[in-house]
Coordinates of C-alpha atoms in Angstrom, one line a residue:
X257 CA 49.3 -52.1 -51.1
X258 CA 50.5 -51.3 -47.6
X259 CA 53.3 -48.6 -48.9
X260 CA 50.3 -47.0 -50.8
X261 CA 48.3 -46.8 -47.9
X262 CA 51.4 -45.6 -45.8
X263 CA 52.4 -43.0 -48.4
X264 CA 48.6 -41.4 -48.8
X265 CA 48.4 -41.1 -45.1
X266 CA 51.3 -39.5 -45.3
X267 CA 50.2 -37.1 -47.6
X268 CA 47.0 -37.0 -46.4
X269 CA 48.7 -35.6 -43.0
X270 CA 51.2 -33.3 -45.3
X271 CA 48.3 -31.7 -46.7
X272 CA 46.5 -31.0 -43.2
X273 CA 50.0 -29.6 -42.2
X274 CA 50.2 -27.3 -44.9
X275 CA 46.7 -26.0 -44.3
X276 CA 47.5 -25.3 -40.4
X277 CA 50.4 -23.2 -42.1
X278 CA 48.6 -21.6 -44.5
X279 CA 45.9 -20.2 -42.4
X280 CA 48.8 -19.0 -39.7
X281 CA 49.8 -17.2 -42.8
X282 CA 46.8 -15.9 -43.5
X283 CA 45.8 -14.3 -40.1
X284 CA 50.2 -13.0 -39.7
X285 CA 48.9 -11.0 -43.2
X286 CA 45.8 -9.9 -41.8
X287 CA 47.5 -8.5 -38.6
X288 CA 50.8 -7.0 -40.9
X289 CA 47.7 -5.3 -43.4
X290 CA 46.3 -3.6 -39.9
X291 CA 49.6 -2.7 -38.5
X292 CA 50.1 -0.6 -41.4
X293 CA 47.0 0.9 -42.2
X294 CA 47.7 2.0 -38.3
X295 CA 51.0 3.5 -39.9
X296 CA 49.9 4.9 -42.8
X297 CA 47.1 7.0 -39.9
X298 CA 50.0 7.7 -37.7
X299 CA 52.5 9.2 -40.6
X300 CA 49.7 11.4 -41.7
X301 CA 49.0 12.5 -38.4
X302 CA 52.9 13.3 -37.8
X303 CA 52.6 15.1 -41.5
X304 CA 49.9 17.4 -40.8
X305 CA 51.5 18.2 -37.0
X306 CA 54.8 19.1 -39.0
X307 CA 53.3 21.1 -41.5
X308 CA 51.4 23.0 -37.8
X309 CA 54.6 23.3 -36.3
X310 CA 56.6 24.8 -39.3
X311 CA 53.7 27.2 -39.9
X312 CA 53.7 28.1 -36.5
X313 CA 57.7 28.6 -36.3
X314 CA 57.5 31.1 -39.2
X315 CA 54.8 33.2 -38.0
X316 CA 56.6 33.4 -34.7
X317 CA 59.4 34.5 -36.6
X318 CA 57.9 37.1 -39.0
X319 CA 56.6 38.3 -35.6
X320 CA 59.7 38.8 -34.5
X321 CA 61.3 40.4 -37.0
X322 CA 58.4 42.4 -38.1
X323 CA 57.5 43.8 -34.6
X324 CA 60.8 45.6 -33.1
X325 CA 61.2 47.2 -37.1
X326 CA 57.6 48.7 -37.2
X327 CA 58.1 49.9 -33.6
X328 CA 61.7 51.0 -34.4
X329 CA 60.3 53.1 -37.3
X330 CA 58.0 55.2 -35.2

């Protein structure tokens, strides 16, 4: 009767253990589904400065190549 006792408590303790785990799982997935909504903000951010910069690089361009020749032609 005494080695049932010993081995519930035992279990009863493994079980508590395992719970303490689980909800430290719980709040690392919590923080790792934050962190990457953060991400996904910060990568669209960087996408739509890109897409700014590369617009803005070709304009400059076209500006450059398109001014001297219609001031060369006159």
């Amino acid at each position: 009767m005494d080695t049932t006792v010993g081995i519930m408590r035992d279990n009863v303790k493994k079980v508590s253990e395992r719970g303490v785990r689980l909800d430290s799982l719980q709040d690392k997935a919590d923080n790792l589904t934050v962190s990457a909504q953060g991400f996904r903000r910060g990568a669209n951010r960087v996408r739509k400065q890109m897409w700014i910069c590369v617009i803005a690089g070709i304009t400059i361009v076209l500006v450059i190549v398109v001014v001297p020749a219609v001031v060369a032609t006159e």
